[in-house]
């Protein structure tokens, strides 16, 4: 996630087979399970055009 971004916690219930697949994928990509879930969600939002537009930084 972006530096300085605030994080919000929530509980996620997920079936065992899906969780095992996510954990294996995370290990393959040298990420934590949490990091892999964040990456998956961010990637899905980006592909769907659902992320807010980034503002140009003022100089």
Tab-separated table of C-alpha atoms in Angstrom:
chain	number	residue	atom	x	y	z
A	1	UNK	CA	0.000	0.000	0.000
A	2	UNK	CA	1.034	3.594	-0.356
A	3	UNK	CA	3.291	5.127	2.264
A	4	UNK	CA	1.417	7.225	4.773
A	5	UNK	CA	-1.913	5.622	3.892
A	6	UNK	CA	-4.100	4.861	6.878
A	7	UNK	CA	-5.211	1.264	7.222
A	8	UNK	CA	-8.546	0.000	8.459
A	9	UNK	CA	-8.938	-3.458	9.986
A	10	UNK	CA	-11.859	-5.822	9.448
A	11	UNK	CA	-12.617	-9.514	9.858
A	12	UNK	CA	-12.758	-11.648	6.730
A	13	UNK	CA	-14.306	-15.104	6.741
A	14	UNK	CA	-12.937	-17.248	3.930
A	15	UNK	CA	-13.157	-20.966	3.200
A	16	UNK	CA	-10.140	-23.143	3.952
A	17	UNK	CA	-9.328	-24.105	0.342
A	18	UNK	CA	-9.316	-20.474	-0.796
A	19	UNK	CA	-7.172	-19.430	2.161
A	20	UNK	CA	-4.683	-22.211	1.453
A	21	UNK	CA	-4.438	-21.059	-2.171
A	22	UNK	CA	-3.869	-17.437	-1.080
A	23	UNK	CA	-1.202	-18.477	1.445
A	24	UNK	CA	0.617	-20.557	-1.187
A	25	UNK	CA	0.442	-17.726	-3.737
A	26	UNK	CA	1.723	-15.250	-1.142
A	27	UNK	CA	4.679	-17.502	-0.303
A	28	UNK	CA	5.476	-17.911	-4.009
A	29	UNK	CA	5.617	-14.102	-4.372
A	30	UNK	CA	7.501	-13.515	-1.089
A	31	UNK	CA	4.573	-11.630	0.472
A	32	UNK	CA	2.704	-12.063	3.717
A	33	UNK	CA	-0.827	-13.389	3.454
A	34	UNK	CA	-2.107	-9.953	4.457
A	35	UNK	CA	0.106	-8.298	1.844
A	36	UNK	CA	-1.159	-10.702	-0.813
A	37	UNK	CA	-4.787	-9.942	0.057
A	38	UNK	CA	-4.077	-6.201	-0.112
A	39	UNK	CA	-2.381	-6.655	-3.483
A	40	UNK	CA	-5.292	-8.749	-4.831
A	41	UNK	CA	-7.900	-6.219	-3.733
A	42	UNK	CA	-5.899	-3.258	-5.064
A	43	UNK	CA	-5.315	-5.027	-8.396
A	44	UNK	CA	-9.028	-5.872	-8.748
A	45	UNK	CA	-10.020	-2.273	-7.949
A	46	UNK	CA	-7.468	-0.903	-10.440
A	47	UNK	CA	-8.643	-3.234	-13.216
A	48	UNK	CA	-12.280	-2.307	-12.563
A	49	UNK	CA	-11.475	1.415	-12.636
A	50	UNK	CA	-12.686	1.795	-9.053
A	51	UNK	CA	-9.616	3.438	-7.504
A	52	UNK	CA	-9.802	7.193	-6.966
A	53	UNK	CA	-7.796	9.293	-9.395
A	54	UNK	CA	-4.389	10.309	-8.047
A	55	UNK	CA	-3.941	14.029	-7.530
A	56	UNK	CA	-0.877	15.724	-8.946
A	57	UNK	CA	1.364	16.814	-6.111
A	58	UNK	CA	1.638	20.580	-5.693
A	59	UNK	CA	5.151	21.976	-5.876
